[in-house]
Coordinates of C-alpha atoms in Angstrom, one line a residue:
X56 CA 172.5 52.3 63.2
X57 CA 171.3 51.2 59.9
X58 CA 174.0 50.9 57.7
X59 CA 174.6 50.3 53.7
X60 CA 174.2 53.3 51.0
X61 CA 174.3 54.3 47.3
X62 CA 174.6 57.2 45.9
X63 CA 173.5 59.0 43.1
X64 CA 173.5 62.5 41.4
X65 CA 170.5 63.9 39.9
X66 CA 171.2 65.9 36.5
X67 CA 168.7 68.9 38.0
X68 CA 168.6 71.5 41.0
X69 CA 172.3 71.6 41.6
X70 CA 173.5 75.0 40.4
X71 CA 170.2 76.5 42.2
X72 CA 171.1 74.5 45.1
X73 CA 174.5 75.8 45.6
X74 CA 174.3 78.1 48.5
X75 CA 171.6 75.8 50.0
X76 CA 172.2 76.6 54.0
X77 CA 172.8 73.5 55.5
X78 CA 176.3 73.4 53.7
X79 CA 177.2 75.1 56.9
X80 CA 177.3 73.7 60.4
X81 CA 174.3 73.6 62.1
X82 CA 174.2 77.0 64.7
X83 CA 172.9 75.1 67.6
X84 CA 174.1 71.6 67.1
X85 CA 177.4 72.3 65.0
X86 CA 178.4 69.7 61.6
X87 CA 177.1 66.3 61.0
X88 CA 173.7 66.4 62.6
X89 CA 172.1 62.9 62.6
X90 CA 168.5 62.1 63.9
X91 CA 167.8 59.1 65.7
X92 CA 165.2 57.4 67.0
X93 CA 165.4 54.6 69.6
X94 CA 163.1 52.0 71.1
X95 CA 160.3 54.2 70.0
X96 CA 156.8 52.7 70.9
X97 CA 153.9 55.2 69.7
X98 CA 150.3 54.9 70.0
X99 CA 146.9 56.5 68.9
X100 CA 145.3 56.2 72.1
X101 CA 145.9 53.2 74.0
X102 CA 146.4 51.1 70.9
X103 CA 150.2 50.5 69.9
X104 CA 150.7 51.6 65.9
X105 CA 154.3 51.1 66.3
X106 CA 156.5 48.5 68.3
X107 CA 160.1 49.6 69.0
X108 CA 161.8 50.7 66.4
X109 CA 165.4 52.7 66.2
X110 CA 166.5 54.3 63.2
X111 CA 168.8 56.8 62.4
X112 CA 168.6 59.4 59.6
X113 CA 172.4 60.4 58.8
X114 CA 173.5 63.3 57.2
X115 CA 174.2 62.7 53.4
X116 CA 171.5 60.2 53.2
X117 CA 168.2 59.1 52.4
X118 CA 166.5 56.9 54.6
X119 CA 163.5 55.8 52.8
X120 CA 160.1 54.2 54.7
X121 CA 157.8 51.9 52.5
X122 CA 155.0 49.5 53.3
X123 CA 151.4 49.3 53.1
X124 CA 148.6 51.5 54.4
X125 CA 148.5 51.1 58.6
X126 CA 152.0 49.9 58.4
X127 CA 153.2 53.4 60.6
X128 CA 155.3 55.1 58.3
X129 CA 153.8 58.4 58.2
X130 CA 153.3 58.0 62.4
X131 CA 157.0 57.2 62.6
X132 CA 157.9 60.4 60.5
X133 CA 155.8 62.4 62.1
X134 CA 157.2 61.4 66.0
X135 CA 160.8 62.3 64.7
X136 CA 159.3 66.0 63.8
X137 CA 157.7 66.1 67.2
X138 CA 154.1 66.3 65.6
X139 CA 153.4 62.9 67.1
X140 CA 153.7 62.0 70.8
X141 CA 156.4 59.4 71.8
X142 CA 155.0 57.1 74.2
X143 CA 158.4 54.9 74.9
X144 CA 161.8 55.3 73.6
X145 CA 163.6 58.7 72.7
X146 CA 164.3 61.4 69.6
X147 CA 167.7 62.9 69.6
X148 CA 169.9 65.2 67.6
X149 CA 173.2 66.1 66.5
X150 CA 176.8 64.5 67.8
X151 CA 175.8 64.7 71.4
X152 CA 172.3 62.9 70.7
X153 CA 170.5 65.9 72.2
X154 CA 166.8 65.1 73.3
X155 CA 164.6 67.1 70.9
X156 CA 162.1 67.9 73.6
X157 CA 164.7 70.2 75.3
X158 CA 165.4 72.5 72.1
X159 CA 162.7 75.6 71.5
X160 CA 160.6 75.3 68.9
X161 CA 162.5 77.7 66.9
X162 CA 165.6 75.8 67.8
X163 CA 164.2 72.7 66.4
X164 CA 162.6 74.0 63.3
X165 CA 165.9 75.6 62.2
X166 CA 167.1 71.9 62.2
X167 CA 164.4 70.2 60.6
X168 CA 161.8 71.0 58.9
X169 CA 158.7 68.3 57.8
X170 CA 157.0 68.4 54.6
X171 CA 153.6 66.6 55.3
X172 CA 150.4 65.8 53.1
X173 CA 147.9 67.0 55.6
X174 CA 148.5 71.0 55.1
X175 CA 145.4 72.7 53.4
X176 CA 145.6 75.6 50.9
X177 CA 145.7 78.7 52.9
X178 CA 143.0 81.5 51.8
X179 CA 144.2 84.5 50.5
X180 CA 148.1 83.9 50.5
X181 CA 150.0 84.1 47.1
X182 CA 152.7 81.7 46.3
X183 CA 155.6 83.6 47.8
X184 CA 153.9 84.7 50.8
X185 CA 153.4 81.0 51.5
X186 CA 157.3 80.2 50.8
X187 CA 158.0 82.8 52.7
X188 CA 156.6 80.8 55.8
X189 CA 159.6 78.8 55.7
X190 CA 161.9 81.7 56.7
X191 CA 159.5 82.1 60.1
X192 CA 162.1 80.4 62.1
X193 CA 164.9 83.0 61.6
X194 CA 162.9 86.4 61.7
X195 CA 163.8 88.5 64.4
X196 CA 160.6 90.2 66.7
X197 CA 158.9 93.2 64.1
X198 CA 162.1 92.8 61.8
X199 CA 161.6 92.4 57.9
X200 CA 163.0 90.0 55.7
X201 CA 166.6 89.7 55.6
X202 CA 168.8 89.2 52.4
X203 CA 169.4 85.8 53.9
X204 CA 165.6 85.3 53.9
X205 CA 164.9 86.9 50.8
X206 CA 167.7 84.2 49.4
X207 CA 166.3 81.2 51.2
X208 CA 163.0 81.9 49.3
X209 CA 164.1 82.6 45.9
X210 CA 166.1 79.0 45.5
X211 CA 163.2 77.7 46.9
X212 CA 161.2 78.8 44.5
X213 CA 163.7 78.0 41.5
X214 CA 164.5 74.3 42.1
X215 CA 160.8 73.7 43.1
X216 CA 159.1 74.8 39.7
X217 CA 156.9 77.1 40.4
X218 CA 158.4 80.7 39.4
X219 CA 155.6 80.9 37.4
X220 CA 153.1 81.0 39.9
X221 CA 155.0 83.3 42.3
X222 CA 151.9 85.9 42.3
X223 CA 149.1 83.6 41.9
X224 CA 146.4 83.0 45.5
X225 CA 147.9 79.1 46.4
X226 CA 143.5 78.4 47.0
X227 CA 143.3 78.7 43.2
X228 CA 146.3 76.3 42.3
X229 CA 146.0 72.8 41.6
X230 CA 146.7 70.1 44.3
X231 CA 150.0 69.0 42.2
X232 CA 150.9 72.7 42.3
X233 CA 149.9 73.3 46.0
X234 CA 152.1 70.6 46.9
X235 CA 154.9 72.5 44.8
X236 CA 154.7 75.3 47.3
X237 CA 154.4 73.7 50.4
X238 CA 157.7 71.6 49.4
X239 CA 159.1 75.3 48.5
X240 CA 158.3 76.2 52.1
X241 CA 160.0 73.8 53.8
X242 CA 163.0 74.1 51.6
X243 CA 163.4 77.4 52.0
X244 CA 163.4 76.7 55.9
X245 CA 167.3 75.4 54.5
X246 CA 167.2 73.1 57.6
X247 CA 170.5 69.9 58.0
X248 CA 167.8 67.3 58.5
X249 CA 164.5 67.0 55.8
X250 CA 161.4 64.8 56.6
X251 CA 159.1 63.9 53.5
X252 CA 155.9 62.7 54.1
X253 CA 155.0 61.1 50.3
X254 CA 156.7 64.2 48.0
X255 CA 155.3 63.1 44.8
X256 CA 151.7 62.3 45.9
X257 CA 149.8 64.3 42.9
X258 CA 152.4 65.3 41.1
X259 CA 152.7 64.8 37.5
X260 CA 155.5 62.6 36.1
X261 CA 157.8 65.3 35.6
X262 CA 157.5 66.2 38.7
X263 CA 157.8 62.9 40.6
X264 CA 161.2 62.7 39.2
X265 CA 162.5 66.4 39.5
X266 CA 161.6 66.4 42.9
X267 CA 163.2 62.9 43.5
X268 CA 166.2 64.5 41.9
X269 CA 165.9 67.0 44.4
X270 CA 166.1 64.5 47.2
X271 CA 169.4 63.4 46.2
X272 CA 171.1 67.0 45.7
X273 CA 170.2 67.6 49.0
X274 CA 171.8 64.8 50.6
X275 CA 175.0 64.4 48.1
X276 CA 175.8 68.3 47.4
X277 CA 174.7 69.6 50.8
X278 CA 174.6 66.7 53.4
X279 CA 171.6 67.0 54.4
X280 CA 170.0 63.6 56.4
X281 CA 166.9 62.9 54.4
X282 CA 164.3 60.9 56.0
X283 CA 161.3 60.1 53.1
X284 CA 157.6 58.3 53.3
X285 CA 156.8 57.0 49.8
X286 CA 154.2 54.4 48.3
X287 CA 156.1 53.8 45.6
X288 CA 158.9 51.1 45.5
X289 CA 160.6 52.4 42.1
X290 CA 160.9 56.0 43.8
X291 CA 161.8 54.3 46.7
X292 CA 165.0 52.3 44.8
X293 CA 165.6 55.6 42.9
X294 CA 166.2 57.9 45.7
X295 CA 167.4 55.6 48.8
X296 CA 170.3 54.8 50.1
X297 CA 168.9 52.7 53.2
X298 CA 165.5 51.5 53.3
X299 CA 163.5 50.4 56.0
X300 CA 160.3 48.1 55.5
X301 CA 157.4 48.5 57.4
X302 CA 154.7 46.1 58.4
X303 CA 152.2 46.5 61.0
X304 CA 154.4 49.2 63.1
X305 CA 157.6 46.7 63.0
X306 CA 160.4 46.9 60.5
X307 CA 160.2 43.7 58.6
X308 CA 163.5 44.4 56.7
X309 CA 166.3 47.0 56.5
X310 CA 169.0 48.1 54.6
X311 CA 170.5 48.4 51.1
X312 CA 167.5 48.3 48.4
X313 CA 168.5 45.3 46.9
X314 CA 168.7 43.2 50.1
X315 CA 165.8 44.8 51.5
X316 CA 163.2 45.0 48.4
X317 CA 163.4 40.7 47.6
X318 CA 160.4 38.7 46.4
X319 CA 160.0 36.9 49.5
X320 CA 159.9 40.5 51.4
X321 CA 157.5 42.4 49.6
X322 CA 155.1 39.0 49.3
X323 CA 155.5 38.3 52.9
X324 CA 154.6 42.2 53.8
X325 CA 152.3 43.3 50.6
X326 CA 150.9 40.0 50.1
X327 CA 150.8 40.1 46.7
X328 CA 153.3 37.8 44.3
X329 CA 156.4 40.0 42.7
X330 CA 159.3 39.1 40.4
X331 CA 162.0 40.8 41.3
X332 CA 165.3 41.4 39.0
X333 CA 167.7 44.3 37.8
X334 CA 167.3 45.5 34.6
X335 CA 169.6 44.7 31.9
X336 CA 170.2 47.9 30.7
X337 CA 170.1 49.8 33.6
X338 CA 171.2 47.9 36.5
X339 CA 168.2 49.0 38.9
X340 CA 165.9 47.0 40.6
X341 CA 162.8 45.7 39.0
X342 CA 159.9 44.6 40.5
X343 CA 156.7 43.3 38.7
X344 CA 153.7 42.7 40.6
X345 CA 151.8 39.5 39.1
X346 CA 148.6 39.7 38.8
X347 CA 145.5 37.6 37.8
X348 CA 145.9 38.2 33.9
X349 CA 148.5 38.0 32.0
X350 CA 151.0 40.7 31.2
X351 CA 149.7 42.7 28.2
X352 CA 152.5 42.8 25.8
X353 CA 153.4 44.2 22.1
X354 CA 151.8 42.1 19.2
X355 CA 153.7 39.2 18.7
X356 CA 156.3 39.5 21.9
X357 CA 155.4 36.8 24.5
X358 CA 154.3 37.9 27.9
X359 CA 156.8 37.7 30.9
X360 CA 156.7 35.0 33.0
X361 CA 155.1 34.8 36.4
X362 CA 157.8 33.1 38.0
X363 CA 159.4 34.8 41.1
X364 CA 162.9 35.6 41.6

């Protein structure tokens, strides 16, 4: 079990968030659910893209993934959602580490939903009909939407942003605004455990952050296990409370931020010189990737130095 967490509070989302479902016990699994993965060894055909790893995703916390492209971050995600075949090791949930091939599909998606970059735009479908997806997993056989339902979708819809767009086709929207929606959707599926597959890919800078914001209401107001694929190191030291590094389908490093994010980590895995420190004025982790020319700087302030922490 990875161990070592922060938290934070994000100023947004929390009074929309308030009846978020997952503040109850989970129906089939009861409180506290966890996911874990164990020994897991997955492959794209017969080539290995990740070499046992174990994780575990614990409720109240964001377990962020980071590392370069081919690194298996998004694979990994995707094996604990059951979207990617597990070739060795095993995926369980809840107390009594449950295998997830044994629940039902609706079973599982009531407990976690995954919010991935690969959905397309369907045609025709307006903004809430597309939310409304999220709700699929509690709808009874030719029954209409419940108040429960009807609920679900409308916090969805206010923490996410896009009230505004409620009756517009999602095919007309922009790919920052699609990937609104589709982060609607799965929130409105109000499942204990999240999986985000890059959140703030395409989304402007208001955005990034709000949604970030997000991240941490759901896991300190509503204890909801967050696991998150991101690119960027700065959201990744925003929003995490354990992070894992990746590098060629091994973790290279894990833990708190500030153990796990050194200079001699991210050179060794990005292979790129950093200078890492926390910022005087915040506290927060800094890192400044050193490039070929120097730092461009206001008139008459001298450039940082290029020498690592």
């Amino acid at each position: 079990m990875l161990k070592n967490q922060r938290r934070h509070s994000g100023p947004r989302g929390t009074s929309a968030l308030r009846d978020y479902g997952p503040a109850q016990p989970s129906p089939v699994l009861g409180p506290a659910t966890a996911l874990r993965g164990e020994d897991l060894v997955l492959r794209f055909g017969k080539t290995a893209v990740v070499h046992g790893i174990s994780l575990t995703l614990q409720p109240g916390r964001v377990t962020a993934l980071v590392g370069p492209n081919g690194s298996g971050k998004s694979t990994l995600l995707r094996s604990l959602s059951r979207l990617h075949p597990v070739d060795e090791g095993s995926v369980t949930l809840g107390p009594a580490e449950q295998p997830v091939s044994l629940l039902s599909a609706r079973e599982f998606a009531r407990e976690v939903t995954l919010f991935s970059q690969s959905r397309n735009a369907p045609q025709g479908l307006t903004v809430r009909e597309v939310v409304a997806f999220g709700r699929h997993p509690y709808r009874r056989a030719f029954g209409g939407p419940t108040a429960d339902d009807r609920g679900g979708i409308e916090r969805a819809i206010d923490v996410t942003g896009v009230g505004d767009l409620t009756d517009r086709v999602v095919s007309e929207l922009s790919g920052g605004e699609v990937q609104r929606v589709w982060l609607a959707a799965c929130l409105a599926q109000e499942t204990v455990v999240i999986l985000l597959d890059e959140p703030t890919s395409h989304l402007d800078l208001r955005y990034q952050i709000e949604t970030l914001d997000l991240v941490r209401d759901l896991a300190d107001d509503h204890g909801v296990a967050v696991g998150i694929v991101l690119h960027d190191l700065d959201h990744a030291i925003r929003v995490a409370d354990t992070l894992i590094l990746l590098d060629a389908g091994r973790i290279h490093a894990a833990g708190d931020p500030f153990e796990v994010l050194t200079a001699a980590n991210i050179g060794a895995v990005y292979g790129i010189e950093v200078q890492v420190d926390a910022d005087p004025r915040t506290g927060r982790l800094r890192i400044d990737p050193l490039g070929r020319h120097p730092v461009r700087t206001r008139a008459g302030l001298p450039a940082r130095s290029h020498a690592t922490a």
